[in-house]
Coordinates of C-alpha atoms and ligand atoms in Angstrom, one line a residue:
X213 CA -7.3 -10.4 -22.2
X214 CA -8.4 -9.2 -18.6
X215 CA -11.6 -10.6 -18.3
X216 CA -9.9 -13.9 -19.3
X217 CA -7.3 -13.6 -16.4
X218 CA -9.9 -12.9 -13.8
X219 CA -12.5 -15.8 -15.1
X220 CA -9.9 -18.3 -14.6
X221 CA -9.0 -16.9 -11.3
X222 CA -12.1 -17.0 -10.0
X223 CA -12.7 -20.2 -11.4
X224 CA -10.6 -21.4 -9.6
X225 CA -11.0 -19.6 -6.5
X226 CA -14.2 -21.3 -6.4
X227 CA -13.0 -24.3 -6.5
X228 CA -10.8 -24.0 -3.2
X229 CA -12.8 -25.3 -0.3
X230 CA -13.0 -22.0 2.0
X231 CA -12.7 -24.3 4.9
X232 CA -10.7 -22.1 8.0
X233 CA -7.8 -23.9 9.4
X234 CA -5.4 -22.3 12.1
X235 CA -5.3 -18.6 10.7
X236 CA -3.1 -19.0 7.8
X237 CA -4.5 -17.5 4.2
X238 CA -2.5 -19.6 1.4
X239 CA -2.4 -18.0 -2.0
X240 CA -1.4 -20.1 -5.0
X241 CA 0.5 -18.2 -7.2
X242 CA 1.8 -19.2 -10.7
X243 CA 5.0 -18.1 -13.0
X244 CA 5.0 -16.8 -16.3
X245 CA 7.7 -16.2 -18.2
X246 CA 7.1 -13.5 -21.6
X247 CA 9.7 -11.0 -21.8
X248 CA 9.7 -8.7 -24.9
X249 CA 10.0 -5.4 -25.7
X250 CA 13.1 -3.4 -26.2
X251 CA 14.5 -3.6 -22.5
X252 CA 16.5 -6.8 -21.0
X253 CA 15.3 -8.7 -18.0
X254 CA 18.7 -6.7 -16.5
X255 CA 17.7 -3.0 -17.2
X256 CA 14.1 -3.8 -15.9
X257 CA 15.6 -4.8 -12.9
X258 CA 18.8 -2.3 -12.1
X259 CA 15.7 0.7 -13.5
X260 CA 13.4 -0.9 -10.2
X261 CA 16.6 -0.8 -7.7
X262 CA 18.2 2.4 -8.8
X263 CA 14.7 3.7 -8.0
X264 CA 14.3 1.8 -4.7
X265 CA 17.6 3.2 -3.1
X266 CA 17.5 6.6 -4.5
X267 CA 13.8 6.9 -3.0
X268 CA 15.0 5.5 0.6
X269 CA 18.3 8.0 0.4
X270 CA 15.9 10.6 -0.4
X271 CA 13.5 9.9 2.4
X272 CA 16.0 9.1 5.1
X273 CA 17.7 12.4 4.2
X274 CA 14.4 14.1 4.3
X275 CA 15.9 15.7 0.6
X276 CA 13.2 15.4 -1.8
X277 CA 14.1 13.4 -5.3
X278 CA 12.5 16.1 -7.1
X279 CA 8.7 16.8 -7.4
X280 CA 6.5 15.7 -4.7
X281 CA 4.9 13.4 -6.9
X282 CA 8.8 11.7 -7.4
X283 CA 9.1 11.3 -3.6
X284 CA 6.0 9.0 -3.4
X285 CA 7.6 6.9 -7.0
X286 CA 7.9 3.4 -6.3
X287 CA 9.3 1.1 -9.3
X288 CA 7.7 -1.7 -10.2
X289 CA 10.1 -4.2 -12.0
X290 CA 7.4 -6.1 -13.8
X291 CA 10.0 -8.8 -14.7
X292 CA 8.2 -11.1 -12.2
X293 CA 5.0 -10.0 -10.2
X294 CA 1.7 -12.0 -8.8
X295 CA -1.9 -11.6 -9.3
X296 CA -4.5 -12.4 -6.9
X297 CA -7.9 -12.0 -6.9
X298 CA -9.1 -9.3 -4.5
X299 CA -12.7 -8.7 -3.7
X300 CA -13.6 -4.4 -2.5
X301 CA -16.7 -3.3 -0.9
X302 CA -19.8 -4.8 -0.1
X303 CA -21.2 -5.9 -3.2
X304 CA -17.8 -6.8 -3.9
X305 CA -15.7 -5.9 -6.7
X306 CA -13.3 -8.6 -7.9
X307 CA -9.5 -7.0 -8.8
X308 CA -6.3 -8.6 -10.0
X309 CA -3.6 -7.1 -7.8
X310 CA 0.0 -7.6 -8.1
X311 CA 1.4 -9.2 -4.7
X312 CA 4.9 -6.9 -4.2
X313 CA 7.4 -7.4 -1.5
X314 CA 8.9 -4.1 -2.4
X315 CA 5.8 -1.8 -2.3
X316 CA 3.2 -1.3 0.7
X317 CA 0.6 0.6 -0.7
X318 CA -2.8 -1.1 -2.0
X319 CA -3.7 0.0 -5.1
X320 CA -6.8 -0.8 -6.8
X321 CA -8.8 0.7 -9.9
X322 CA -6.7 0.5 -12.8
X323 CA -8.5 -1.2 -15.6
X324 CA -11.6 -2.3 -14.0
X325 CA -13.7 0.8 -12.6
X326 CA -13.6 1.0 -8.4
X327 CA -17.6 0.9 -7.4
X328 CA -18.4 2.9 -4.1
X329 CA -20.8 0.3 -2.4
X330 CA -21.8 0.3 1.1
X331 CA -18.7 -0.6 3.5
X332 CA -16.7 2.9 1.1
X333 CA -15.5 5.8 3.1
X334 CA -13.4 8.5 1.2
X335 CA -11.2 10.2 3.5
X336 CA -10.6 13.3 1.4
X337 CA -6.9 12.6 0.8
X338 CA -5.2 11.9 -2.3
X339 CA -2.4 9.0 -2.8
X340 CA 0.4 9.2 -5.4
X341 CA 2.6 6.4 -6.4
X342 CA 4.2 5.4 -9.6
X343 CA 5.9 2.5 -10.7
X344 CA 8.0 3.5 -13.4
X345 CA 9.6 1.7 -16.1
X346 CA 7.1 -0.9 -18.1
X347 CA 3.6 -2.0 -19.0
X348 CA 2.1 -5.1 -18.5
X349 CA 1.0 -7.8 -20.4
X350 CA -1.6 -10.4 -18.6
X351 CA -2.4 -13.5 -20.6
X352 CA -4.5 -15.7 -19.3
X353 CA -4.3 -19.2 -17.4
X354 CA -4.1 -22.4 -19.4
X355 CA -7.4 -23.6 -18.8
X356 CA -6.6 -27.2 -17.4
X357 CA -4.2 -26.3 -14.6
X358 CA -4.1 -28.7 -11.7
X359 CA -5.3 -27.0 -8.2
X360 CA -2.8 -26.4 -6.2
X361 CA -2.6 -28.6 -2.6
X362 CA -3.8 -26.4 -0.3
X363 CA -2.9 -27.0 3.2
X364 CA -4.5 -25.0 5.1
X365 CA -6.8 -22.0 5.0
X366 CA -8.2 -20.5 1.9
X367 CA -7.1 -20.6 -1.8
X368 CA -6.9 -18.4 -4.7
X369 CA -5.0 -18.6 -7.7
X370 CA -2.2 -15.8 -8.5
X371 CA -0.3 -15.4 -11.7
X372 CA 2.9 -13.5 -12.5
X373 CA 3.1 -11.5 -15.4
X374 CA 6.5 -10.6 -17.4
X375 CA 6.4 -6.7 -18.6
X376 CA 7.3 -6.4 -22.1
X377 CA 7.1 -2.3 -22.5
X378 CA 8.6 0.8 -21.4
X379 CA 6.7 3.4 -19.8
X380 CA 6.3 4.6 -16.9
X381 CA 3.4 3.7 -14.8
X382 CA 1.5 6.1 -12.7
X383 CA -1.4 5.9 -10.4
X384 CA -2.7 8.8 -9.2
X385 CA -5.9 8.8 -7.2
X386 CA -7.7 9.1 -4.0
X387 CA -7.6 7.1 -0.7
X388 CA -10.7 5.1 0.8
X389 CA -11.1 3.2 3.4
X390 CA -13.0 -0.3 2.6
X391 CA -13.9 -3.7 2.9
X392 CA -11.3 -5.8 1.6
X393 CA -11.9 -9.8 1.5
X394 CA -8.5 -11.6 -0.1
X395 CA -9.1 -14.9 -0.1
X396 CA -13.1 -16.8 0.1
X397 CA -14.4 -15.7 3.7
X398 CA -11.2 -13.7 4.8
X399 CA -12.4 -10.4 4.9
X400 CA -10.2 -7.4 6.4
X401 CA -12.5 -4.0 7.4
X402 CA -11.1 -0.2 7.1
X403 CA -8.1 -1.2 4.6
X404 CA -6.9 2.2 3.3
X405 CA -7.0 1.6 -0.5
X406 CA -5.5 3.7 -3.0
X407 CA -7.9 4.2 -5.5
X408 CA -6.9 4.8 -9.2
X409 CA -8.2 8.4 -10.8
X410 CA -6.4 7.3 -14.0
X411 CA -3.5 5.1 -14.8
X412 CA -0.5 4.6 -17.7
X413 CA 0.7 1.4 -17.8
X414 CA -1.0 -1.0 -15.9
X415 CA -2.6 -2.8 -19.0
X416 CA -4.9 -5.7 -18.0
X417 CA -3.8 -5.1 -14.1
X418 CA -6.2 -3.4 -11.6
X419 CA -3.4 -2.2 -8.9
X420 CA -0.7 -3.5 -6.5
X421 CA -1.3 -5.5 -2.9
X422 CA 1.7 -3.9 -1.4
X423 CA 3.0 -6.4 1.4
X424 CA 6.6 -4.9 2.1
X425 CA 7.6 -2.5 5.7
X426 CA 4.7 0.1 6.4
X427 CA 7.5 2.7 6.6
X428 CA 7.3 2.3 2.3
X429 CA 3.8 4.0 2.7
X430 CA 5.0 7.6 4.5
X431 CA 4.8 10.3 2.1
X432 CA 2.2 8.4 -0.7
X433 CA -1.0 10.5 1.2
X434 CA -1.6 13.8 1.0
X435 CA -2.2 16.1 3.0
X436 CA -1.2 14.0 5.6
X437 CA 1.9 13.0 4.5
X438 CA 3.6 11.4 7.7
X439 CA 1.1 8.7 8.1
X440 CA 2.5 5.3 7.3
X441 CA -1.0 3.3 6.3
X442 CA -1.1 0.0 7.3
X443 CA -1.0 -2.8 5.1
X444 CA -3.4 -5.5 4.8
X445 CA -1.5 -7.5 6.8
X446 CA -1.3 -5.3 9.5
X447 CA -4.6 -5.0 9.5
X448 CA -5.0 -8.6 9.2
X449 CA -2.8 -9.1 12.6
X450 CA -4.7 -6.1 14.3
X451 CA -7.9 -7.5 13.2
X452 CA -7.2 -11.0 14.8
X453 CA -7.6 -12.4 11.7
X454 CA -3.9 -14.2 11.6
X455 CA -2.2 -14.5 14.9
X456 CA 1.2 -13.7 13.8
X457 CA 2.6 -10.8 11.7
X458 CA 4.1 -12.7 9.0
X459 CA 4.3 -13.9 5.6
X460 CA 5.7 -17.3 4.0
X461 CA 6.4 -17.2 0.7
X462 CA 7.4 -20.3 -1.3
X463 CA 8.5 -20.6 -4.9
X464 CA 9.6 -23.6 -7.2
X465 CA 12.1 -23.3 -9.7
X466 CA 10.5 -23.7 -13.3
X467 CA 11.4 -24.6 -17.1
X468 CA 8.2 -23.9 -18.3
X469 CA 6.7 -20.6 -18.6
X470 CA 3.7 -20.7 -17.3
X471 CA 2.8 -22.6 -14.5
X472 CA 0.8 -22.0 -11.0
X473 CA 3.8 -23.1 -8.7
X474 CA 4.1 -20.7 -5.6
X475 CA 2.0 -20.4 -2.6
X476 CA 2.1 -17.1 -0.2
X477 CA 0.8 -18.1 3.2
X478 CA -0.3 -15.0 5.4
X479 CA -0.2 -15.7 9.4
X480 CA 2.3 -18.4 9.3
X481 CA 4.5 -21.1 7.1
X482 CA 3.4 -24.1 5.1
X483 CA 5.8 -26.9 6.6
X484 CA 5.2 -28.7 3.2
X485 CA 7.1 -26.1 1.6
X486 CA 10.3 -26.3 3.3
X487 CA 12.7 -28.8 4.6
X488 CA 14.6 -28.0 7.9
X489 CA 14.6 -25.5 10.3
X490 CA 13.6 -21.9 9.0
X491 CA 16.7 -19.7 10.0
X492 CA 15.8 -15.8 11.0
X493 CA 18.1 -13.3 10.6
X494 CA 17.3 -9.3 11.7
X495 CA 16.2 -6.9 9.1
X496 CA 19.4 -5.2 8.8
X497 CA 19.9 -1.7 10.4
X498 CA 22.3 -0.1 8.1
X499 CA 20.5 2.2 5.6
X500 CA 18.8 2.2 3.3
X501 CA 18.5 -1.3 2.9
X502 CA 16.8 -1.3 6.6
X503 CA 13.6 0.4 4.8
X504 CA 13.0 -2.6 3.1
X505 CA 12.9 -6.0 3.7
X506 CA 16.8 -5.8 4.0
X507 CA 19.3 -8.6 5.5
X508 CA 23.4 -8.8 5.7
X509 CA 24.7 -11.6 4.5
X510 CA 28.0 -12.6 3.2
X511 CA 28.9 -14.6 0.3
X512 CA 31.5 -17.0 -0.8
X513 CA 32.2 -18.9 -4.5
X514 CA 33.5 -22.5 -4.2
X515 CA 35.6 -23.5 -1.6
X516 CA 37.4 -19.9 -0.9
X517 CA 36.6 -17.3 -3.6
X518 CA 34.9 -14.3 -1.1
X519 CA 32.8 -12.6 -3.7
X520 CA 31.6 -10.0 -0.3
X521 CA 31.6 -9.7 3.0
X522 CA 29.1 -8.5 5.3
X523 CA 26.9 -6.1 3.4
X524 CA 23.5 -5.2 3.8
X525 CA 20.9 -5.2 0.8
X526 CA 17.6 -6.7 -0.1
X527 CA 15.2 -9.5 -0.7
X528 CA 13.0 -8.7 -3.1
X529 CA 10.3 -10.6 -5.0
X530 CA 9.7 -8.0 -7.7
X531 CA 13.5 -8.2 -9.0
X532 CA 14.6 -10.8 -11.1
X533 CA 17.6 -11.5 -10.7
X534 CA 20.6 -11.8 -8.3
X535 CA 22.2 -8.5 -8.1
X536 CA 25.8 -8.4 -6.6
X537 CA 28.0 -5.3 -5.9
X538 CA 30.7 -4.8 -9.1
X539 CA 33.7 -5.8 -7.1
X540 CA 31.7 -9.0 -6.1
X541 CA 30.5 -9.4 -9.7
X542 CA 33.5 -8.7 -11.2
X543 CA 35.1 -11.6 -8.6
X544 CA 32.2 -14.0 -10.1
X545 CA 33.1 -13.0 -13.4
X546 CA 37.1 -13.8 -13.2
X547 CA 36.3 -16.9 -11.2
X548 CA 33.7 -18.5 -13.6
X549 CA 35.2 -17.2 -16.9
X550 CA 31.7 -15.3 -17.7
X551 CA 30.9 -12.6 -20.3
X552 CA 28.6 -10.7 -20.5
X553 CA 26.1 -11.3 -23.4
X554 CA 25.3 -8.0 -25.4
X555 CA 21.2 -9.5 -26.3
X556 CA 20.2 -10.8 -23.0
X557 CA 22.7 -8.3 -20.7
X558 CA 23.1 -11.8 -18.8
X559 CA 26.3 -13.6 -18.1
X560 CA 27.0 -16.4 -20.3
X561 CA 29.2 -19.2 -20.2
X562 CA 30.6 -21.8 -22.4
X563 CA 29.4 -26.0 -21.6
X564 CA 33.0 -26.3 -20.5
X565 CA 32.5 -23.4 -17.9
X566 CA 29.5 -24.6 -17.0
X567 CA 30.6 -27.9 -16.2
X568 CA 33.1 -26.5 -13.5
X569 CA 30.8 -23.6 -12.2
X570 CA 30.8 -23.8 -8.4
X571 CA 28.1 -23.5 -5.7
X572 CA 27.7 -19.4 -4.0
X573 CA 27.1 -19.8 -0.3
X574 CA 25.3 -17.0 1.6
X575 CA 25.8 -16.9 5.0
X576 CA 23.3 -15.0 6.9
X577 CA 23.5 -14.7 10.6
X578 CA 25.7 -17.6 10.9
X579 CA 23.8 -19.9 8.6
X580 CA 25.0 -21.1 5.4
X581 CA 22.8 -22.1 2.2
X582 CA 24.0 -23.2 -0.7
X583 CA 22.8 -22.0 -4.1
X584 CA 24.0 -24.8 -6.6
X585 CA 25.5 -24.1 -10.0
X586 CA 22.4 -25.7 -11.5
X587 CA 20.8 -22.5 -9.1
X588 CA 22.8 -19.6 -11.1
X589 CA 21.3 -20.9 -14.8
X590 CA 18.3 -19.0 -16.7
X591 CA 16.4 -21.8 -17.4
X592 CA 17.9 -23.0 -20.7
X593 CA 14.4 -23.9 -22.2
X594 CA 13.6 -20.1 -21.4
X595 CA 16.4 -18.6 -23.3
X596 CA 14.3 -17.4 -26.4
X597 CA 11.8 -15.7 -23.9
X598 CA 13.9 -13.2 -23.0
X599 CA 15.8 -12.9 -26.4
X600 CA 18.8 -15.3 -25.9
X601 CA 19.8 -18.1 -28.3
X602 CA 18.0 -21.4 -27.3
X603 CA 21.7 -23.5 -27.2
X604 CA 23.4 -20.6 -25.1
X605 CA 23.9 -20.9 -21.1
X606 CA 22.8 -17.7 -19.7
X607 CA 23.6 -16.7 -15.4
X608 CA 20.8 -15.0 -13.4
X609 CA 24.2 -13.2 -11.4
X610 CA 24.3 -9.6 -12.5
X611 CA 25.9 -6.1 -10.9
X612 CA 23.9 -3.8 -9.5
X613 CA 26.3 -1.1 -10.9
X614 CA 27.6 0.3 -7.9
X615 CA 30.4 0.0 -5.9
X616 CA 30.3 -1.5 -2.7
X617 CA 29.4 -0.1 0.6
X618 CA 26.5 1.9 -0.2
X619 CA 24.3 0.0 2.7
X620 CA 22.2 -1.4 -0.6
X621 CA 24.7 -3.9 -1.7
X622 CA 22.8 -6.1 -3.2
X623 CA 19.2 -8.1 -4.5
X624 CA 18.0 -11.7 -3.8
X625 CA 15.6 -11.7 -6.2
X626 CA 13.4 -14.1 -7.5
X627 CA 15.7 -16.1 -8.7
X628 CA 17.6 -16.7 -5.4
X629 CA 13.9 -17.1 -4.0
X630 CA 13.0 -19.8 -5.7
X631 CA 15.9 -22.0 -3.7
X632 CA 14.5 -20.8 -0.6
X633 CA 11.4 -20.9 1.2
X634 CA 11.6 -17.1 2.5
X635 CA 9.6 -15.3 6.2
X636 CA 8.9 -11.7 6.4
X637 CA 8.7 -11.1 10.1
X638 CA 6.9 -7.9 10.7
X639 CA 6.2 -8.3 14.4
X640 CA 9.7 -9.8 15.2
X641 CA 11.7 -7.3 12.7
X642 CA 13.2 -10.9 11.1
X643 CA 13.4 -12.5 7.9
X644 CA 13.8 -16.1 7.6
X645 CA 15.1 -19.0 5.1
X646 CA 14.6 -22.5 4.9
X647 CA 16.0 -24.9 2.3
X648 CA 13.1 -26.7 0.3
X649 CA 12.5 -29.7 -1.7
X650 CA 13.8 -27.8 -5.1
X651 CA 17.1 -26.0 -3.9
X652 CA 19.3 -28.8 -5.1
X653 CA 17.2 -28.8 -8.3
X654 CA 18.8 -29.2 -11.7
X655 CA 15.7 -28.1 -13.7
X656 CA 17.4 -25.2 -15.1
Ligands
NAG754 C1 4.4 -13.3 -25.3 O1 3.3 -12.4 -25.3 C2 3.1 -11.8 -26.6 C3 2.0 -10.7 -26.4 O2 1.0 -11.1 -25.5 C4 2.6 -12.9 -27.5 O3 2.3 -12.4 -28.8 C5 3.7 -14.0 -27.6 O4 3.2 -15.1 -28.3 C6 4.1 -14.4 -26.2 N1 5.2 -15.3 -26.3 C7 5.3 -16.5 -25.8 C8 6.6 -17.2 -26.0 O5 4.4 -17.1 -25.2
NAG755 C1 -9.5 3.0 9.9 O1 -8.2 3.1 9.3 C2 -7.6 4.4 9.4 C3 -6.3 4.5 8.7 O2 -6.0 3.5 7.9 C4 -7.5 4.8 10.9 O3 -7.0 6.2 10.9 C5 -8.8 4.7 11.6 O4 -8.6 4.9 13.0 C6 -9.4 3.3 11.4 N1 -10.7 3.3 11.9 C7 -11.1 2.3 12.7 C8 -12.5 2.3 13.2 O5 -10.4 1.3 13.0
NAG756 C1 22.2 -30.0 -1.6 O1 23.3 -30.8 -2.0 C2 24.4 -30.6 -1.1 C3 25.6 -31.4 -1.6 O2 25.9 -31.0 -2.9 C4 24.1 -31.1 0.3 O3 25.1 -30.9 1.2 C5 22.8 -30.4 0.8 O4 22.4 -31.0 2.0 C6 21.7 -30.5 -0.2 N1 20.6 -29.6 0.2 C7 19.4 -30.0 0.3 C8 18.4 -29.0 0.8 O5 19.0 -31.1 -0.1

């Protein structure tokens, strides 16, 4: 099944022409949709945001969450997740890494053995970080996918996975410091890599490519546990390889489920990606959203329904859906005639409800965007992939389970990402959001 994935990724890897434009890196990356197993899409994702905010209350309080081993836990919502193709040391090994938003930490070694070549220092310390809740299941490309456009820079193919068990994943293991080359002729030197010593869970997946804060990375070494360890990115910006310390990250809404549809541009933004101006706003400073990549926003329903007001939460590519606080949801709820559908744990509304559902607008320092009722579907030809009735109409809005005010308000997940073309400013502490080609979409 593995093998499989990472032929047709480097099949098509080599068909991108390496040629070196600006200093971007463009990734392709491609959906998938396959969600079994006994666990909604919901409990995958409240399981990877419980986990999130208990770890940054824990960390910001300087309590530990239990063993040491628990302080370093990072969940991984497998829901949605990325693959690229990673080459390691010099020969190089190739490894399918997850692309996360939400984790910081390179991981590698999983299913296909790490090989100490040349360009491999150890450094003698060990890394711990697990991403609980889920396996994963990798199936492989369809074979005649069209090549992606590829604007500038280099090109590899990604592909997201959908987690269909229930376990917790760990990777222990050892840090080295390495070669790392992410895309044909982009090669970053000294990248601290975590290296697997054995692993439960990551099934056909060699590791994570963490590219969320640094801070994420304190307490996952050991001995020396207050070293944050850059990301590649970082090291990409200190290197000189990219001139800016950013990330673009586009996604297109999709009724099919598997399709190579995304792009993730280190160094810059794709202007084909986006229409309009990209708006910034700061990563927000109220805690513990401010240890991730964290914004305050405020959002309305219709004309006048306030469904929250300036609070602070996250943007996350590894959750799902849209999370809302339960006063909020519970507003969205009353105001759409929702309920809550005991298979799928989604919201569900009639065709009559559906036909009067109104746009949410999310203001975010001062700007608004407007995610369209068509916006706050599952995609109906989806439904039987993650256990709902074909003819039902299931909402991607769900409650994060908490009340309000508890500086982690709230997740624009994947869903809400694929509206928006979406900046992770590292140098300028800002994230930024453009409208694209596919936010008025009706697809779903
Ligand atoms: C989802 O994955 C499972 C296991 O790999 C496979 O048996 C099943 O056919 C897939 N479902 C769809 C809808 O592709
Ligand atoms: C290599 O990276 C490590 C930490 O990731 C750092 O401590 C060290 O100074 C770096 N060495 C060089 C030569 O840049
Ligand atoms: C989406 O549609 C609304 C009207 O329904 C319009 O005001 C807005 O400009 C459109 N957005 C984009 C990005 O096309």
């Amino acid at each position: 099944m593995f093998s499989s994935l990472l032929s047709v990724l480097l099949a098509s890897s080599a068909l991108a022409s390496p040629v070196k434009v600006n200093s971007f890196v463009t990734l392709p990356i491609s959906k998938r949709v396959n969600l079994t197993g006994t666990r909604t899409l919901l409990e995958r994702d409240l399981a990877r945001v419980t986990h999130l905010r208990d770890k940054a209350h824990a960390r910001l309080s300087g309590q530990p969450l239990a063993s040491r081993a628990v302080i370093s836990d990072q969940v991984f919502n497998e829901a949605t997740t990325y693959l690229a193709a990673v080459d390691v040391g010099t020969p190089p090994t190739t490894f399918a890494l997850i692309i996360d938003t939400g984790s910081s930490n390179t991981w590698v070694g999983a299913t296909t053995p790490f090989v100490n070549t040349a360009t491999t220092v150890s450094t003698g310390q060990s890394v711990a970080v697990s991403y609980g809740s889920g396996d994963f299941q990798v199936r492989h490309y369809p074979p005649n996918l069209p090549e992606l456009n590829k604007p500038q820079g280099y090109g590899a193919p990604c592909g997201i996975t959908f987690s269909l068990a229930d376990h917790r994943a760990l990777l222990p293991g050892t840090e080295v410091l390495d070669t790392v080359t992410l895309a044909p002729g982009l090669t970053i030197t000294n990248q601290s890599i975590g290296v697997a010593s054995s692993s439960d869970g990551f099934e056909g997946v060699d590791g994570i490519l963490g590219i969320g804060p640094v801070d994420l990375t304190l307490d996952t070494l050991s001995p020396d546990t207050n070293s944050a360890i850059p990301t590649v990115t970082d090291n990409l910006f200190t290197q000189g390889t990219i001139t800016q310390n950013l990330i673009g990250i586009s996604f297109e809404p999709t009724n099919v489920d598997e399709i190579q549809n995304g792009e993730l541009t280190f160094g810059g933004t794709d202007s084909t990606k986006f229409t309009g101006e990209i708006h910034f706003a700061p990563v927000t400073t109220v805690a513990p959203a401010s240890e991730f990549w964290g914004i305050t926003q405020s959002v309305r329903y219709g004309a006048s329904t306030t469904i929250f007001n300036n609070l602070a939460g996250i943007v996350d590519t590894g959750t799902t859906l849209l999370l809302l606080p339960t006063s909020g949801f519970n507003t969205y709820t009353r105001a759409t005639g929702a309920v809550e559908d005991a298979t799928t744990g989604l919201l569900r509304v009639t065709n009559a409800q559906f036909n009067k559902l109104q746009s949410l607008f999310f203001t975010i320092n001062g700007q608004t965007f407007e995610f369209t009722a068509n916006a706050q579907l599952w995609p109906r030809a989806l439904n039987t992939a993650i256990g709902g009735r074909a003819n039902n109409i299931y909402l991607i809005v769900s409650s994060l389970g908490a009340s309000t005010e508890t500086g982690f308000d709230f997740v624009n997940g994947f869903v809400w990402l694929e509206r928006f073309y979406s900046v992770f400013d590292t140098t300028n502490k800002q994230i930024g959001f453009a409208t694209t080609p596919f936010t008025n979409s009706t697809i779903n």
